[in-house]
Coordinates of C-alpha atoms in Angstrom, one line a residue:
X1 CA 0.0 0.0 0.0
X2 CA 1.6 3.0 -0.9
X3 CA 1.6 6.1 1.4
X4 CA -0.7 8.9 -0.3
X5 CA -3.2 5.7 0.0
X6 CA -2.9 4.9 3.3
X7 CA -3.0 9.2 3.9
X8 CA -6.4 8.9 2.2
X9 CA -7.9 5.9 3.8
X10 CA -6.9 7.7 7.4
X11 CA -7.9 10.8 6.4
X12 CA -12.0 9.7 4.9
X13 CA -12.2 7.0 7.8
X14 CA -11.6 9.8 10.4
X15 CA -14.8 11.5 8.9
X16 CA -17.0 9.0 10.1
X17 CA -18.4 8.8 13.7
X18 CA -16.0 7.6 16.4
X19 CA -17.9 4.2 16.6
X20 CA -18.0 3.5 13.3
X21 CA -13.7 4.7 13.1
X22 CA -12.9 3.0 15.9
X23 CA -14.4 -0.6 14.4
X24 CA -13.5 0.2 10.9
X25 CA -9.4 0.6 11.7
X26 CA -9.7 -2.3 14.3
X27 CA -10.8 -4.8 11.8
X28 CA -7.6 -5.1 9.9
X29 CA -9.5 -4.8 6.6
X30 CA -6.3 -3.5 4.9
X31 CA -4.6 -6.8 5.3
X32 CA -6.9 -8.4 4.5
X33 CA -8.3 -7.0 1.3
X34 CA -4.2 -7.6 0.5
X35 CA -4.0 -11.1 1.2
X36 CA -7.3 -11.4 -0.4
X37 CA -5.5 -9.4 -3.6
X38 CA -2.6 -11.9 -3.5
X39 CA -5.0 -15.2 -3.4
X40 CA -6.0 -13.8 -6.4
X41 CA -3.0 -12.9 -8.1
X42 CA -3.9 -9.1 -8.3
X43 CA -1.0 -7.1 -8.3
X44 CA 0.3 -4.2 -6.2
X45 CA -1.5 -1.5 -8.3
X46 CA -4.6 -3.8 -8.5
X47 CA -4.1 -4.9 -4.9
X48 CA -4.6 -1.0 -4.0
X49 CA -7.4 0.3 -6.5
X50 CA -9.0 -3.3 -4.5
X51 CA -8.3 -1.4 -1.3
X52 CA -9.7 1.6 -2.5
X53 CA -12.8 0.1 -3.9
X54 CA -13.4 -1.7 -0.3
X55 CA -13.1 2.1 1.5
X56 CA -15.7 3.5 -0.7
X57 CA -17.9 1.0 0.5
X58 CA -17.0 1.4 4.2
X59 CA -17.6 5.0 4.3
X60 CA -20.6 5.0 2.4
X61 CA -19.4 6.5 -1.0
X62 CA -20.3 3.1 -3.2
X63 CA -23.3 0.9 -2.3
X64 CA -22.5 -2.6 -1.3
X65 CA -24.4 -3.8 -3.9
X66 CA -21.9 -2.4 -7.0
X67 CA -18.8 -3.7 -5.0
X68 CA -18.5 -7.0 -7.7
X69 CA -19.2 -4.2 -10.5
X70 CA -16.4 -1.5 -9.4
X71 CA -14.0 -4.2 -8.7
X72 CA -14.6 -5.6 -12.5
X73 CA -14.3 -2.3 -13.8
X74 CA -12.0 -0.7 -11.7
X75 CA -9.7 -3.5 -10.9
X76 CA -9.6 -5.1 -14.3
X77 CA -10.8 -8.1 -13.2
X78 CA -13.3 -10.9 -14.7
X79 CA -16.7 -11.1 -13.8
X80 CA -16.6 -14.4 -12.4
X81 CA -13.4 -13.2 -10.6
X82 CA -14.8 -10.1 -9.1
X83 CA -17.8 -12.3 -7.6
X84 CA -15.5 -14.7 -6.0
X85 CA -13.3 -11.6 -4.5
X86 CA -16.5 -9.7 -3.5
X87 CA -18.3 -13.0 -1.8
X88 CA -14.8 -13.3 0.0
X89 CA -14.6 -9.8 1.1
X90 CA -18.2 -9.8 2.2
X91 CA -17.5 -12.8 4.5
X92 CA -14.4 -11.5 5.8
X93 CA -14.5 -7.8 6.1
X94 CA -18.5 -6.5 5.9
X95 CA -20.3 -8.9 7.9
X96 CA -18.0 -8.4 10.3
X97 CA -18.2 -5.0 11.0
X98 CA -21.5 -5.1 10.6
X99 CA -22.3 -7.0 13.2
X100 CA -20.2 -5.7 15.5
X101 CA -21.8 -2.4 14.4
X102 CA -24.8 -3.8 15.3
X103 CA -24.2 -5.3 18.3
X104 CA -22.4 -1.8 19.9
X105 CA -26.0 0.1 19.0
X106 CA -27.6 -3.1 21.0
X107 CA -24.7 -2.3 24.3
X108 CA -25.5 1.1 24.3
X109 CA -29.1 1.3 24.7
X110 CA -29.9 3.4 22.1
X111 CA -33.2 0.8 21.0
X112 CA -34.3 0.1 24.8
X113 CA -37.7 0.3 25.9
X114 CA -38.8 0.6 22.4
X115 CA -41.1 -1.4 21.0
X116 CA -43.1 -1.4 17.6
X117 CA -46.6 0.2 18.5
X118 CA -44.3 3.0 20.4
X119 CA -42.6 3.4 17.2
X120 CA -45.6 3.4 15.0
X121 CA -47.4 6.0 17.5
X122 CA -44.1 8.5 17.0
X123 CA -43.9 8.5 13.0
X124 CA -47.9 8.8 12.9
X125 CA -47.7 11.4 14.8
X126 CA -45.7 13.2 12.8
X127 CA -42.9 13.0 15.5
X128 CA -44.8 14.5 18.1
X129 CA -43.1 13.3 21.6
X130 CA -46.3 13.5 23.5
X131 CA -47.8 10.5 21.5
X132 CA -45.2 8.6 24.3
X133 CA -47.4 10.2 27.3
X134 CA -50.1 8.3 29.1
X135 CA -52.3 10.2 31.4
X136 CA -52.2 8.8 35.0
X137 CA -55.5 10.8 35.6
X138 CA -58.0 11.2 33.2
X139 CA -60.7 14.5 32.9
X140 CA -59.6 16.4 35.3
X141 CA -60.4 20.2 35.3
X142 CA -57.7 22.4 34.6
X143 CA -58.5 26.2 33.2
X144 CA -57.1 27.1 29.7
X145 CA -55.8 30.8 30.5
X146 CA -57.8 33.2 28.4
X147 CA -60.2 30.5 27.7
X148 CA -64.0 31.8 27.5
X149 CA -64.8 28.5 28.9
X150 CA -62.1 28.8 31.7
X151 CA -62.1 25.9 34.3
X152 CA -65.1 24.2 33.0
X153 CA -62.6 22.5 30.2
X154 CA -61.6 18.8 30.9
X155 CA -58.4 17.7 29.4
X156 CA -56.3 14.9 29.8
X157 CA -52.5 15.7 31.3
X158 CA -50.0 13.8 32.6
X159 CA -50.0 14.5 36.7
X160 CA -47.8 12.5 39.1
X161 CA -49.2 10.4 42.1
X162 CA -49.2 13.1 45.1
X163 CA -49.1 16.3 43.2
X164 CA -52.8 16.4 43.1
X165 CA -53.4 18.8 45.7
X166 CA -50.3 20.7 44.7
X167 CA -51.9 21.0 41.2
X168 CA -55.4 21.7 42.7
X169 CA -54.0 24.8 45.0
X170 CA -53.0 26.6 42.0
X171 CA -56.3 26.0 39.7
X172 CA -58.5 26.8 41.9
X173 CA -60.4 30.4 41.7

């Protein structure tokens, strides 16, 4: 790998999130899209436009599913070739960071306490946070300032176990 290549691959892989650097650059993918390069007979020039074509698809540039294509057409290889080196690359290099992608966003919480309905309430409500709310007491009177109507209204708020009377204090006339 020559050096203005490995400049670029630090360079676009320190533009991604720190989760996503930090699992990229400990995967070895370097090596390994090199041995890969020399199982197949590619050489040094080949080996790194290989390398090349393997970042794009780690930072997002190229979708996964052209990889066989670019490698064909940027590598210089056969079809039946680029298959074989994109099925081994797959195996060896995306899977694996994908699931340890996956399994870091399962560690860190970010999907607890979700569950579908909760999901399906938030995008229907056109991402409205209060469809997460359930009212612990239901119709009680609370005056809408300015209202013409005021404290005759019923609405249904949120209110915490022993804040009742708190609540009531200030609503009353």
């Amino acid at each position: 790998m020559t050096e203005k290549l490995k400049l670029i691959i630090k360079r676009e892989i320190a533009r991604l999130s720190k989760e996503n650097q930090t699992v990229i650059n400990a995967s070895g993918w370097e090596q390994i899209v090199e041995e890969i390069g020399k199982k197949y007979l590619l050489s040094e020039v080949e080996i790194n436009d290989l390398q090349v074509q393997t970042l794009l698809v780690l930072i997002g540039l190229t979708d996964p599913e052209y990889y066989a294509q670019s490698i064909e057409n940027e590598v210089g290889t056969s079809k039946n070739e680029a298959n074989k080196i994109t099925e081994e690359v797959i195996q060896k290099i995306f899977t694996p960071i994908n699931d340890i992608l996956i399994e870091n966003i399962k560690k860190s919480g970010k999907t607890k306490n979700s569950n579908p309905e909760q999901t399906l309430s938030f995008i229907l409500s056109g991402g409205n946070y209060s469809s997460f709310m359930t009212p612990i007491l239901e119709g009680v009177e609370v005056p809408a300032p300015d209202a013409p109507n005021m404290g005759k209204e019923k609405t249904n708020i949120p209110i915490k176990p022993g804040k009742m009377d708190d609540i009531k204090s200030k609503f009353t006339i």
